[in-house]
Short mmCIF file of C-alpha atoms in Angstrom, two decimals:
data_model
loop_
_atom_site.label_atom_id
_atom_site.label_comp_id
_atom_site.label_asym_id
_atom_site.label_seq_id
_atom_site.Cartn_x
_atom_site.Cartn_y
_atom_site.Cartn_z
CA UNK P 131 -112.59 63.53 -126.93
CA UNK P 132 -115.26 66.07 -126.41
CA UNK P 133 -117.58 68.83 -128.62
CA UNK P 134 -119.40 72.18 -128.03
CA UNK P 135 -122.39 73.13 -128.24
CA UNK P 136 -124.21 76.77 -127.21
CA UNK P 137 -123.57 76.86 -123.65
CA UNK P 138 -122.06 73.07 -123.42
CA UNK P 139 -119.12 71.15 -123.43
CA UNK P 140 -119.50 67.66 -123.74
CA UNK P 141 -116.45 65.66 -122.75
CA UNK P 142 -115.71 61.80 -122.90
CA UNK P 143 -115.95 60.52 -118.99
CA UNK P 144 -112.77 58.58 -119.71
CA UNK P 145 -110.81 61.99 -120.52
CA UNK P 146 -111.77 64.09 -118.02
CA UNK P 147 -111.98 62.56 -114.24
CA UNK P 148 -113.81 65.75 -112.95
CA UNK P 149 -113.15 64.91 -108.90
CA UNK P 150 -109.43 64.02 -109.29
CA UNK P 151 -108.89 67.13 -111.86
CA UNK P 152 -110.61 69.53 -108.88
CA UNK P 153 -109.66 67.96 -106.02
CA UNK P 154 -105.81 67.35 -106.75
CA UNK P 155 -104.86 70.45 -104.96
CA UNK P 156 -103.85 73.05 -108.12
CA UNK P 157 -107.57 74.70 -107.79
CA UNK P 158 -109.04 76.81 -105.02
CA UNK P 159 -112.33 78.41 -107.04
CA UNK P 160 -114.43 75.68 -106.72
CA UNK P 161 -117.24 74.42 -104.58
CA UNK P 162 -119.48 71.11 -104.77
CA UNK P 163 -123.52 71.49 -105.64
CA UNK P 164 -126.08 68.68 -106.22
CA UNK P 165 -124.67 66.29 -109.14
CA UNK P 166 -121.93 68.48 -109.27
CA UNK P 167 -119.39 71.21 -108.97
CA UNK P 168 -119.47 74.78 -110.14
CA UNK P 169 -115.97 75.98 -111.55
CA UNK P 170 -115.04 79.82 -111.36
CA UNK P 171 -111.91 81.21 -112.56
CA UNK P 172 -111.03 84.83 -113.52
CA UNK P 173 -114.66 86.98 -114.82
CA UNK P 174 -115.89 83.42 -115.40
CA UNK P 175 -117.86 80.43 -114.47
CA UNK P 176 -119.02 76.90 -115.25
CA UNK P 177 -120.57 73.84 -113.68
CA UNK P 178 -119.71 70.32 -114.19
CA UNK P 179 -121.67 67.50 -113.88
CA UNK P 180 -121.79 63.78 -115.42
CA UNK P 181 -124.41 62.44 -116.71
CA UNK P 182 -123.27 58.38 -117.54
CA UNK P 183 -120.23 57.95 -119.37
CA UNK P 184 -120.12 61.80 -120.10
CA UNK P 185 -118.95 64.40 -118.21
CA UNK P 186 -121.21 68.05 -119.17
CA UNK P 187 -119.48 71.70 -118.70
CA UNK P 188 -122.16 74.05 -118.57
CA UNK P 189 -120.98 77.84 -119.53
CA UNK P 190 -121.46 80.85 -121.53
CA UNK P 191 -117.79 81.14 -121.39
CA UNK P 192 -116.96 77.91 -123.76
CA UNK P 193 -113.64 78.40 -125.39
CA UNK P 194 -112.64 79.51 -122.24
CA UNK P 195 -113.12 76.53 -120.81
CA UNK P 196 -111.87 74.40 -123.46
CA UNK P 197 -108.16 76.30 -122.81
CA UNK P 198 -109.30 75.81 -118.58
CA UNK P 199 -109.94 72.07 -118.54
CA UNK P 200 -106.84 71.80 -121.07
CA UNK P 201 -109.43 69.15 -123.14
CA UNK P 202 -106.94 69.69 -126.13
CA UNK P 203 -104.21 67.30 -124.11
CA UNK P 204 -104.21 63.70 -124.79
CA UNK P 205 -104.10 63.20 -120.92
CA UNK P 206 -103.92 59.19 -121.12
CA UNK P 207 -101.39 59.43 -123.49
CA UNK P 208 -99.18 60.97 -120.43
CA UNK P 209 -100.81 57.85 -118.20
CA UNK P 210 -99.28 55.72 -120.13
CA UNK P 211 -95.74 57.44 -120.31
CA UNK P 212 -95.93 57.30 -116.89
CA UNK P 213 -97.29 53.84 -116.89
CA UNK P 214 -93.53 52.38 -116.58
CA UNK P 215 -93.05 53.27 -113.40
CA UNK P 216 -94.23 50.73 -110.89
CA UNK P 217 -94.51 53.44 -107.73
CA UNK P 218 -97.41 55.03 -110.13
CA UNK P 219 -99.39 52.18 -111.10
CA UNK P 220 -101.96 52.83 -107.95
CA UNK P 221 -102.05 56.41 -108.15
CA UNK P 222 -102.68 56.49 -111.63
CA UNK P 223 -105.11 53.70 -112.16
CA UNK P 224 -106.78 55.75 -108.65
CA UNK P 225 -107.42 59.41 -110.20
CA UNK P 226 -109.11 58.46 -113.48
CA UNK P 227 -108.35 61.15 -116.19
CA UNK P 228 -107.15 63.99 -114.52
CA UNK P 229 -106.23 67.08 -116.07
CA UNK P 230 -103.77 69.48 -115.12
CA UNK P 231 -105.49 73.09 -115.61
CA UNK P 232 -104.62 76.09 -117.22
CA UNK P 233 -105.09 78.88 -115.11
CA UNK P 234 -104.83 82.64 -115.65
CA UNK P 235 -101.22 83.53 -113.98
CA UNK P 236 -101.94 86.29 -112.41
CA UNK P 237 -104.61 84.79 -110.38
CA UNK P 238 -102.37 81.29 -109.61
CA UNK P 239 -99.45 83.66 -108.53
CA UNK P 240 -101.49 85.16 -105.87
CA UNK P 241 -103.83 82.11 -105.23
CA UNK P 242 -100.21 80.01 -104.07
CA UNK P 243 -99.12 82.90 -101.93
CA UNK P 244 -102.30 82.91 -100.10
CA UNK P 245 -101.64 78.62 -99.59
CA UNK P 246 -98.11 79.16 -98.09
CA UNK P 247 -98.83 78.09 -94.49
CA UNK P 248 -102.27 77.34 -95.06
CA UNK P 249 -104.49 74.53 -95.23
CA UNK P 250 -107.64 74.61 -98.76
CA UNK P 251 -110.72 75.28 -96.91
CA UNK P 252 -109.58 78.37 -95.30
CA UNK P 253 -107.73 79.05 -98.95
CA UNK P 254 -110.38 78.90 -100.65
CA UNK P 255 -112.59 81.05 -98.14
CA UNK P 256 -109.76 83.84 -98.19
CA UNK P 257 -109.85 84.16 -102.27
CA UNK P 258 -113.49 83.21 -102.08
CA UNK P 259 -113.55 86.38 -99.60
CA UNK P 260 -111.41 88.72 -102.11
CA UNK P 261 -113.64 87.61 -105.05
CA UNK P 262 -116.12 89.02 -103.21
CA UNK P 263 -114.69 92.23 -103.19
CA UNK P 264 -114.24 92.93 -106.11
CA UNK P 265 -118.03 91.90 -107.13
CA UNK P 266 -117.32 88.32 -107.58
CA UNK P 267 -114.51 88.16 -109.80
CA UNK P 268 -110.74 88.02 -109.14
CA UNK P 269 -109.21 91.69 -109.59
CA UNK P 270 -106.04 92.46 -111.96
CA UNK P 271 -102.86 93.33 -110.43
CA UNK P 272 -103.54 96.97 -110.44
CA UNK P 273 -107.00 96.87 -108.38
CA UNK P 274 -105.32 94.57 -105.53
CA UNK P 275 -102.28 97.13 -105.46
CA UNK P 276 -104.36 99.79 -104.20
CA UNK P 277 -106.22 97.59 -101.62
CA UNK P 278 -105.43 98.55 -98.58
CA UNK P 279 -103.33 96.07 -96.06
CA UNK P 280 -106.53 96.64 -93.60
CA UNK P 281 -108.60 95.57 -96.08
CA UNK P 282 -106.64 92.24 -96.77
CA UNK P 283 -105.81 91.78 -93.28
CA UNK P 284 -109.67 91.48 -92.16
CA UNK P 285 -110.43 89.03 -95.44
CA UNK P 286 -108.01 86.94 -93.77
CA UNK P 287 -105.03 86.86 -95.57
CA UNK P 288 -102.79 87.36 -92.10
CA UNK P 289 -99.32 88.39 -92.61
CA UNK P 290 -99.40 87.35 -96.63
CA UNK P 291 -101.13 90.36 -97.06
CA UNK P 292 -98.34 92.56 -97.81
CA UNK P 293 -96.62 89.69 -99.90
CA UNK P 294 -100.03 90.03 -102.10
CA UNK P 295 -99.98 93.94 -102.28
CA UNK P 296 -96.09 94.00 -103.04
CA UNK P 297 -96.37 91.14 -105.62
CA UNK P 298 -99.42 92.89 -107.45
CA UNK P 299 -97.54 95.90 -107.63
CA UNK P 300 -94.82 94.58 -109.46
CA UNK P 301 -96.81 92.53 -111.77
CA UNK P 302 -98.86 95.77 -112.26
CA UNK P 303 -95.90 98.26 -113.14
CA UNK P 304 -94.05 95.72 -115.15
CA UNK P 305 -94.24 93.73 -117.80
CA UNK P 306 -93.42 90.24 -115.74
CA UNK P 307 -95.99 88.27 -116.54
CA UNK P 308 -95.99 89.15 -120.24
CA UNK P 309 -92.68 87.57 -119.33
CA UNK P 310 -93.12 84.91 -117.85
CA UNK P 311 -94.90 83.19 -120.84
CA UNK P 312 -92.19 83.37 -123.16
CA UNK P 313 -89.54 82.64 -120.92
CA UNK P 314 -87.78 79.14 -120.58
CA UNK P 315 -88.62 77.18 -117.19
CA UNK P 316 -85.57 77.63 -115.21
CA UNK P 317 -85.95 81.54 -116.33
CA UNK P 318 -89.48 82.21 -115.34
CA UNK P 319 -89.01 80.68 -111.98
CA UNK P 320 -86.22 83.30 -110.74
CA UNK P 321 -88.76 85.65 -112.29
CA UNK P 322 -91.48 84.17 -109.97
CA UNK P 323 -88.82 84.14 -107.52
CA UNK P 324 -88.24 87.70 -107.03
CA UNK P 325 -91.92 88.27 -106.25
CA UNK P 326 -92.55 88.94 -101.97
CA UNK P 327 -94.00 85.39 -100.78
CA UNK P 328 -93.03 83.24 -103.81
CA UNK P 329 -90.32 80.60 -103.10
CA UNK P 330 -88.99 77.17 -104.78
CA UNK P 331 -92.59 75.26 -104.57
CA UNK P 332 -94.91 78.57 -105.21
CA UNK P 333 -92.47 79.00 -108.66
CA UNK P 334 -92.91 75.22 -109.23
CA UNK P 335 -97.29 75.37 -109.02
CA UNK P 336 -97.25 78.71 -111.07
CA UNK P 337 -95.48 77.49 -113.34
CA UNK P 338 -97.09 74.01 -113.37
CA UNK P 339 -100.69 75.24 -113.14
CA UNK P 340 -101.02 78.44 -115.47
CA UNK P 341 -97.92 78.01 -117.64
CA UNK P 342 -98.12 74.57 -118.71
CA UNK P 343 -94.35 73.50 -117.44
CA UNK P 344 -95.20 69.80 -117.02
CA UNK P 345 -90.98 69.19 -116.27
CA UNK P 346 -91.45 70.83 -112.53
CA UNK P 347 -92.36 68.77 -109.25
CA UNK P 348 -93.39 70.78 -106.79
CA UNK P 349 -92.67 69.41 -103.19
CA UNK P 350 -95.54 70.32 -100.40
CA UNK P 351 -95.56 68.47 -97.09
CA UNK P 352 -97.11 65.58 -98.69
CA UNK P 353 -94.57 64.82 -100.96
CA UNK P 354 -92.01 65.49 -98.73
CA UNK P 355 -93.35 62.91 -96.43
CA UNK P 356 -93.66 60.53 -98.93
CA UNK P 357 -91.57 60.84 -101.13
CA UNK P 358 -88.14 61.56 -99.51
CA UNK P 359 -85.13 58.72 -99.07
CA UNK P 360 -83.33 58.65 -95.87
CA UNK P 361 -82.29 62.38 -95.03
CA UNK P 362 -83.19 64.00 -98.88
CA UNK P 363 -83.54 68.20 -98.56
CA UNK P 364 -86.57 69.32 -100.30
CA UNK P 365 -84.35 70.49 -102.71
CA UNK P 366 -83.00 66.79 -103.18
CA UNK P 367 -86.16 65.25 -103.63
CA UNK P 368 -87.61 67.77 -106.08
CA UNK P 369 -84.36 67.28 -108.13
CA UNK P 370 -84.36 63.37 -108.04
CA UNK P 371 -88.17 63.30 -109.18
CA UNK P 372 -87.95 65.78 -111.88
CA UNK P 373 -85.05 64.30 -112.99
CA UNK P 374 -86.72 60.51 -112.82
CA UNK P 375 -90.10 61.60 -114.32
CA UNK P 376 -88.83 64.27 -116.76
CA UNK P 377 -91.15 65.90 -118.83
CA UNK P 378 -93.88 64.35 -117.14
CA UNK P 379 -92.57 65.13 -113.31
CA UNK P 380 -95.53 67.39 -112.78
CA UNK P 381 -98.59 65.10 -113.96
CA UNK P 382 -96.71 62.49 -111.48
CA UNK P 383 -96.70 64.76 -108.85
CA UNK P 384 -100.10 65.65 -109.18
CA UNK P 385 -101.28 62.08 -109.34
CA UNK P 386 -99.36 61.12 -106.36
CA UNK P 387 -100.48 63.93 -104.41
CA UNK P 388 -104.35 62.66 -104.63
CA UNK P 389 -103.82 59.67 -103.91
CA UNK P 390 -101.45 59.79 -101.43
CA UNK P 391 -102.75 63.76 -99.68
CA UNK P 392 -106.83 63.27 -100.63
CA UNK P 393 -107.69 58.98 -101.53
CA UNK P 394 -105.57 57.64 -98.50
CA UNK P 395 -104.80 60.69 -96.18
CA UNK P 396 -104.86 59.78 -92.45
CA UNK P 397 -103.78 56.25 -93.69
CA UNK P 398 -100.31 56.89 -93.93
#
């Protein structure tokens, strides 16, 4: 449950797990303060703090973050249709309420290509980096087509930089992501597909993390390595859990990555 007020969301702790939602891997604009984090995403920003069994978003941007944080979902509701399977019980009773966000797609799109390869401090310095750019927001499709490879190329961005120009450009003289929204799953993600530097597990966060396709499982190296039986292709394993989970594959995927890639890396 939660409820606005001028400048304020106020959200029930035990619906919104604001370290496991943030630190699960599907958000890169975000950095830790005193009692806190603060939260950017698109033109806008937030910061989140809890204060006893309530968790505070403080914004001028408050519907906005209402759609963000997703705080319409009944998230435990999912818990528990996941709460059948025994591999989840630790992972789930480990990340608390944690939300899957809704991020703006253009932004996602790009943010994945930048994480191909790449590990989320220096992610997160790269878009913090073209943010900056752009006077602290993240540009539209047509103001990072006409950046110039140099330009990308000293923020960092290595040889993804003409994967970022290219795939701008297309989302900019098209109507693609317009698309993308209405289009079933399987649809969108040859869609995603066809943009320079999206493949298989790029589709699957996009379409996870700013469309809202909770049937997908994408497979990093942490899933791989944990998930796999005997000599499973990533293909094979991302086929076998979707199928498993079903419409829920990508909340279990996201709880078993923080536990398994953030609680207990470096124990297995």
């Amino acid at each position: 449950m939660y409820k606005t007020e001028a400048n304020r969301i106020i959200v029930d702790a035990a619906d919104l797990d604001i370290k496991a939602t943030l630190e699960c891997g599907q958000l890169f604009r975000f950095e830790k303060i005193d009692g806190g984090y603060t939260v950017k995403s698109g033109a806008d920003s937030c910061n989140v703090y809890s204060v006893g069994d309530e968790v505070v978003i403080e914004t001028s941007a408050v519907d906005y973050f209402v759609n963000f944080f997703n705080l319409d979902r009944d998230v435990n509701r999912l818990k528990r249709e996941l709460a059948r399977f025994p591999e989840l019980t630790d992972p789930l009773n480990s990340c608390g309420a944690l939300r899957i966000l809704h991020q703006p797609l253009f932004e996602t799109i790009i943010s994945f290509i930048i994480s191909a390869n790449n590990n989320i401090p220096r992610i997160k310095t790269i878009i913090s980096r073209i943010c900056a750019e752009f006077g602290g927001v993240f540009p539209s499709p047509e103001q990072l087509a006409n950046v110039q490879l140099r330009t990308l190329n000293a923020l960092g961005c290595g040889y993804r930089s003409q994967y970022i120009i290219d795939s701008s450009k297309m989302c900019a003289e098209s109507d693609l992501l317009n698309r993308l929204y209405a289009a079933q799953t399987a649809d969108a993600q040859k869609m995603l597909m066809s943009l320079p530097g999206v493949g298989q597990k790029i589709a699957d966060c996009v379409s996870l993390f700013a469309l809202g396709r909770l049937e997908v499982f994408p497979i990093d190296t942490w899933m791989f390595k944990t998930q796999r039986i005997g000599m499973e292709s990533e293909t094979q394993v991302r086929t076998r859990l979707m199928n498993k989970y079903g419409a829920y594959a990508g909340y279990a995927q996201q709880v078993l990555f923080y536990y398994n890639a953030i609680l207990r890396k470096g124990q297995i």
